[in-house]
Amino acid sequence: YLQDASLAEANSFSPSMPTSPSSMINQYKFEDEPELKDLFITVDDPESHITAIETFITYRVVTKTSRSEFDSSEYEVRRRYQDFLWLKSKLEEAHPTLIIPPLPEKFIMKGMVERFNDEFIETRRKALHKFLNRIADHPTLTFNEDFKIFLTAQAWELSSHKKQGPGLLSRMGQTVRAVASSVRGGVKNRPEMFTEMNDYVETFSQKINVLDKIAHRIYKEEREYFNEMKEYGPIHTLWSASEEDIADSLKGVASCIDKCCKATEKRMTGLSENLLPIIHEYVLYSEILMGVLKRRDLIQGELDSKVDALASRRAEKDAITEEIGKLEDKVECANNALKADWERWKQNMQYDMRSAFTNVAENNLHYYEEVKCT
């Protein structure tokens, strides 16, 4: 499904490359991991809090670093989901044309888990852990001041920091709305590269959403199959007690069903842990990419409107020319930031997809090996 969206750019392998799935995964990890890392973050130890007003979960965030801008080499704080939402919004305000990693939705994997049960909490913990480490590994976001405050400030300090004045996007709200109305018909002078990005994201969004639906349908069918098999094993065992002539055969069938049941459960775990979250993360990424490209177009649209104004209002030429110069610089900065982040995002996406589907292939191999009945 993703072939048309250029996911297959890295499908050629040299003859000397290991061909087993696990060896390929190890090689990808070896090639993709950064050589030097000075910021390590762990999200763990979920804890429930029940008050008269609400029930919520906090997570421990442990940070270890050797960076000179940090006052200590290790920090431990507790954060709730709303704190992560605040951080994401601050990153979007400070870096409107960078690709900010997605957060898990308020209720993820609908229909599969209940809110605040162990499976839901663990799924969210993994997603929050990945969110922070995506930021830590980003060449620009990792040095954001709000990110540092999120990692180091105690609860009361973070609360105080949140109450400070509105962010950049909030202050520019009226300007953005005004510009938005002027670019609804499309940006006139958008560079071809960003038109191609828009086309890519539209195609990617369609295909990743289809993949998401298919993956969830497969998981649902696997679960139904598993639930049915769980009933058959005991039935054959009970049957064998009343049929002495074929008791051994019936026990053998019961044993084989039990073996298949365990293998199917293992494969379901592989899908729910290694495939579904990755695909859904990139569903969220597709929405983020659309937002980033739209914000770039808003800047471009503002530039275009000033150029048009210059042509029609010569009396204000000097003032508008100065604004055009600033906006040209702003567009160039936005273009450069997005181009760099775009390539980085594509590499991460291709790596994650290769890893996820290779993992599923390995799980399927193990599954069929385990269910072979002699």
XYZ file of C-alpha atoms in Angstrom:
374
model
C 0.000 0.000 0.000
C 2.860 2.420 0.615
C 4.825 1.643 -2.505
C 3.456 4.636 -4.424
C 4.439 6.899 -1.549
C 8.114 6.009 -2.115
C 8.505 3.721 0.865
C 10.451 1.302 -1.272
C 13.395 3.637 -1.885
C 15.744 1.536 0.234
C 14.643 -1.929 -0.878
C 17.850 -2.938 -2.669
C 20.361 -4.925 -0.654
C 23.951 -5.767 -1.458
C 24.735 -9.503 -1.922
C 26.896 -9.435 1.203
C 24.104 -8.131 3.450
C 22.633 -10.682 5.914
C 19.286 -11.943 4.633
C 17.556 -13.165 7.798
C 14.932 -10.788 9.275
C 16.645 -10.484 12.648
C 20.053 -9.780 11.114
C 18.538 -7.084 8.882
C 16.854 -5.436 11.877
C 20.137 -5.469 13.790
C 21.950 -3.923 10.851
C 19.334 -1.161 10.504
C 19.602 -0.405 14.203
C 23.370 -0.318 13.983
C 23.329 2.060 11.029
C 20.559 4.349 12.258
C 21.587 4.846 15.878
C 23.542 8.041 16.590
C 27.179 7.599 17.513
C 27.136 10.147 20.318
C 24.240 10.760 22.669
C 24.273 13.072 25.666
C 20.605 12.986 26.757
C 18.872 9.826 27.997
C 15.198 9.859 29.030
C 13.051 7.110 30.528
C 9.295 7.186 31.186
C 8.168 4.545 33.686
C 6.446 3.821 37.038
C 2.837 4.881 36.271
C 0.922 5.898 39.401
C -2.827 6.458 39.846
C -4.128 9.583 41.602
C -7.736 9.863 42.775
C -9.110 13.199 43.909
C -12.591 14.535 44.565
C -12.547 16.137 41.105
C -10.733 13.679 38.861
C -8.734 10.494 38.464
C -5.473 10.633 36.554
C -2.149 8.859 36.030
C 1.307 10.329 36.501
C 4.507 8.879 35.051
C 8.048 9.138 36.330
C 10.387 10.889 33.890
C 14.063 10.193 34.569
C 16.660 12.213 32.657
C 20.406 11.614 32.551
C 22.618 14.044 30.672
C 26.146 15.360 30.285
C 25.107 18.681 28.707
C 26.597 21.794 30.245
C 23.321 23.775 30.120
C 21.811 21.411 32.728
C 22.625 22.152 36.374
C 22.683 18.463 37.293
C 23.480 15.216 35.512
C 20.284 13.460 36.614
C 16.664 14.523 37.178
C 13.540 12.711 38.290
C 10.091 14.300 37.986
C 6.502 13.108 37.695
C 4.316 14.223 34.804
C 0.699 13.624 33.794
C -0.687 13.447 30.273
C -1.765 17.113 30.321
C 1.876 18.116 30.908
C 2.908 16.266 27.750
C 0.136 18.075 25.839
C 1.469 21.395 27.122
C 4.996 20.546 25.966
C 3.774 19.591 22.500
C 1.832 22.854 22.150
C 4.882 24.896 23.241
C 7.077 23.108 20.698
C 4.527 23.816 17.965
C 4.441 27.491 18.953
C 8.224 27.813 18.999
C 8.847 25.750 15.854
C 5.747 26.003 13.614
C 7.501 24.531 10.547
C 9.234 21.613 12.257
C 7.667 18.148 12.443
C 6.769 17.737 16.124
C 6.388 14.051 17.139
C 2.804 12.931 17.853
C 1.413 12.173 21.280
C -0.891 9.220 21.892
C -4.495 10.291 21.603
C -6.550 10.809 24.727
C -8.136 7.380 24.239
C -5.927 5.223 22.051
C -6.810 1.970 20.325
C -10.553 2.462 20.854
C -12.463 -0.728 21.417
C -9.321 -2.646 22.357
C -8.542 -1.362 25.848
C -10.405 0.296 28.680
C -9.225 3.584 30.102
C -6.825 3.190 33.068
C -6.522 -0.579 32.872
C -3.002 -2.024 32.847
C -2.851 -2.525 29.083
C -3.968 1.039 28.350
C -1.490 2.521 30.842
C 1.416 0.482 29.487
C 0.551 1.364 25.873
C 0.448 5.051 26.781
C 3.677 4.837 28.801
C 5.526 3.419 25.787
C 4.106 6.152 23.548
C 5.087 8.927 25.981
C 8.569 7.423 26.299
C 8.929 7.436 22.516
C 7.563 11.015 22.291
C 10.231 12.401 24.651
C 13.044 10.447 23.037
C 11.991 11.586 19.567
C 12.358 15.157 20.826
C 15.664 14.383 22.549
C 17.065 12.959 19.300
C 15.892 15.904 17.177
C 18.757 18.299 16.309
C 16.674 21.426 17.059
C 13.864 20.436 19.417
C 16.271 18.871 21.889
C 17.591 22.346 22.816
C 14.152 23.915 23.317
C 13.919 25.694 26.684
C 10.407 24.428 27.461
C 11.634 20.880 26.856
C 14.408 21.428 29.390
C 11.906 22.839 31.896
C 9.606 19.855 31.321
C 12.447 17.450 32.127
C 13.828 19.273 35.159
C 11.196 21.417 36.918
C 9.341 20.186 39.966
C 5.541 20.142 39.768
C 5.027 23.581 41.340
C 7.733 25.117 39.117
C 6.178 23.664 35.983
C 2.745 24.891 37.059
C 4.139 28.390 37.570
C 5.879 28.319 34.182
C 2.643 27.281 32.460
C 0.907 30.414 33.802
C 3.286 32.745 31.973
C 2.102 34.845 29.011
C 0.632 33.452 25.783
C 2.937 31.807 23.305
C 3.955 32.976 19.873
C 1.049 31.403 18.001
C -1.465 32.762 20.508
C -0.123 36.303 20.081
C -0.224 35.918 16.313
C -3.736 34.460 16.284
C -5.418 37.390 14.558
C -2.669 37.666 11.940
C -2.854 33.958 11.181
C -6.635 34.084 10.792
C -6.368 37.096 8.509
C -3.728 35.429 6.361
C -5.649 32.145 6.311
C -8.569 33.856 4.592
C -6.215 35.160 1.914
C -4.719 31.747 1.069
C -7.869 29.629 0.996
C -7.718 29.532 -2.760
C -4.206 28.112 -2.682
C -0.726 29.608 -2.516
C 0.250 31.231 -5.792
C 4.032 31.029 -5.553
C 4.601 27.829 -3.577
C 7.938 26.236 -4.584
C 7.579 22.983 -6.495
C 9.332 21.036 -3.741
C 6.575 21.874 -1.248
C 3.845 21.077 -3.773
C 5.477 17.649 -4.090
C 5.546 17.381 -0.291
C 1.824 18.156 -0.149
C 1.110 15.491 -2.771
C 3.307 12.983 -0.938
C 1.581 13.631 2.390
C -1.894 13.318 0.867
C -0.970 9.960 -0.692
C 0.821 8.804 2.458
C -2.143 9.785 4.630
C -4.598 7.818 2.487
C -2.443 4.695 2.416
C -1.407 4.713 6.083
C -5.054 5.105 7.137
C -5.965 2.113 4.983
C -3.109 0.147 6.563
C -4.333 1.167 10.017
C -7.824 -0.155 9.298
C -6.498 -3.397 7.806
C -4.143 -3.992 10.733
C -6.942 -3.507 13.260
C -9.212 -5.826 11.276
C -6.508 -8.510 11.220
C -6.024 -8.137 14.955
C -9.776 -8.410 15.547
C -9.992 -11.565 13.415
C -6.998 -13.061 15.240
C -8.666 -12.384 18.584
C -11.931 -13.997 17.456
C -9.987 -17.012 16.181
C -8.085 -17.206 19.485
C -11.283 -17.024 21.561
C -12.846 -19.844 19.555
C -9.762 -22.050 19.884
C -9.692 -21.570 23.654
C -13.025 -23.407 23.844
C -12.065 -26.357 21.618
C -9.142 -27.704 23.669
C -11.112 -28.413 26.873
C -13.980 -29.854 24.811
C -11.683 -32.482 23.257
C -10.158 -33.247 26.644
C -13.611 -33.887 28.143
C -14.590 -35.906 25.081
C -11.559 -38.175 25.498
C -12.757 -39.162 28.971
C -15.892 -40.746 27.507
C -14.356 -42.312 24.374
C -11.728 -44.839 25.440
C -11.101 -46.133 21.906
C -10.073 -42.742 20.553
C -8.982 -41.126 23.820
C -5.326 -40.790 22.775
C -6.259 -39.201 19.453
C -8.610 -36.759 21.134
C -5.962 -35.827 23.711
C -3.509 -35.303 20.864
C -5.950 -32.948 19.142
C -6.482 -31.090 22.435
C -2.717 -30.733 22.860
C -2.326 -29.459 19.297
C -5.125 -26.929 19.795
C -3.487 -25.733 23.002
C -0.199 -25.341 21.117
C -1.911 -23.342 18.360
C -3.703 -21.252 20.975
C -0.450 -20.246 22.679
C 1.233 -19.488 19.347
C -1.728 -17.377 18.213
C -1.694 -15.447 21.481
C 2.021 -14.756 20.989
C 1.376 -13.544 17.445
C -1.437 -11.284 18.681
C 0.943 -9.785 21.220
C 3.430 -9.126 18.437
C 0.776 -7.315 16.410
C -0.497 -5.218 19.327
C 2.985 -4.259 20.533
C 5.052 -3.988 17.352
C 2.759 -3.206 14.425
C -0.459 -1.452 15.490
C 1.247 1.326 17.536
C 3.779 2.064 14.762
C 1.153 2.308 12.031
C -1.115 4.459 14.198
C 1.779 6.726 15.135
C 2.262 7.486 11.450
C -1.464 8.090 11.037
C -0.963 10.853 13.619
C 2.239 11.959 11.867
C 0.294 12.401 8.613
C -2.033 14.852 10.388
C 0.952 16.688 11.879
C 2.633 16.944 8.469
C -0.512 18.469 6.972
C -0.527 21.060 9.756
C 3.164 21.894 9.251
C 2.725 22.322 5.509
C -0.349 24.499 6.092
C 1.609 26.753 8.469
C 4.377 27.049 5.878
C 1.729 28.011 3.311
C 0.372 30.657 5.707
C 3.796 32.288 5.840
C 4.060 32.008 2.067
C 0.552 33.448 1.733
C 1.465 36.434 3.888
C 4.487 37.069 1.675
C 2.351 36.799 -1.456
C -0.224 39.248 -0.076
C 2.504 41.804 0.675
C 3.940 41.421 -2.823
C 0.462 42.054 -4.252
C 0.042 45.049 -1.949
C 3.353 46.475 -3.157
C 2.164 46.312 -6.724
C -1.093 48.136 -5.959
C 0.074 50.627 -3.339
C 3.219 52.346 -4.549
C 2.877 55.051 -1.903
C 3.741 52.516 0.785
C 6.535 50.937 -1.215
C 9.359 51.474 1.256
C 7.500 50.109 4.294
C 6.119 47.145 2.406
C 9.522 46.407 0.811
C 11.021 46.134 4.277
C 8.238 43.772 5.338
C 8.792 41.714 2.178
C 12.482 41.382 2.986
C 11.701 40.116 6.465
C 9.067 37.718 5.173
C 11.414 36.415 2.469
C 13.919 35.623 5.203
C 11.163 34.021 7.259
C 9.999 31.893 4.321
C 13.583 30.832 3.611
C 14.078 29.841 7.256
C 10.780 27.942 7.244
C 11.684 26.226 3.971
C 15.126 25.169 5.212
C 13.779 23.950 8.545
C 11.020 21.905 6.927
C 13.264 20.460 4.193
C 15.772 19.208 6.764
C 13.065 17.832 9.030
C 11.234 16.255 6.068
C 14.215 14.076 5.095
C 14.800 13.149 8.727
C 11.138 12.190 9.176
C 11.124 10.069 6.007
C 14.209 8.152 7.175
C 12.634 7.510 10.595
C 9.324 6.451 9.031
C 10.988 4.055 6.593
C 13.092 2.549 9.377
C 10.084 2.128 11.685
C 7.999 0.549 8.929
C 10.795 -1.857 7.933
C 11.272 -2.859 11.557
C 7.551 -3.293 12.243
C 6.796 -5.423 9.200
C 10.006 -7.452 9.526
C 9.046 -8.139 13.135
C 5.585 -9.318 12.041
C 7.187 -11.582 9.419
C 9.452 -13.104 12.057
C 6.492 -13.610 14.398
C 4.590 -15.358 11.621
C 7.562 -17.668 10.950
C 7.777 -18.507 14.653
C 4.004 -19.012 14.741
C 3.963 -21.572 11.936
C 6.956 -23.350 13.407
C 5.178 -23.627 16.749
C 1.833 -24.806 15.408
C 3.257 -27.667 13.325
C 1.640 -30.814 14.673
C 3.222 -34.195 14.072
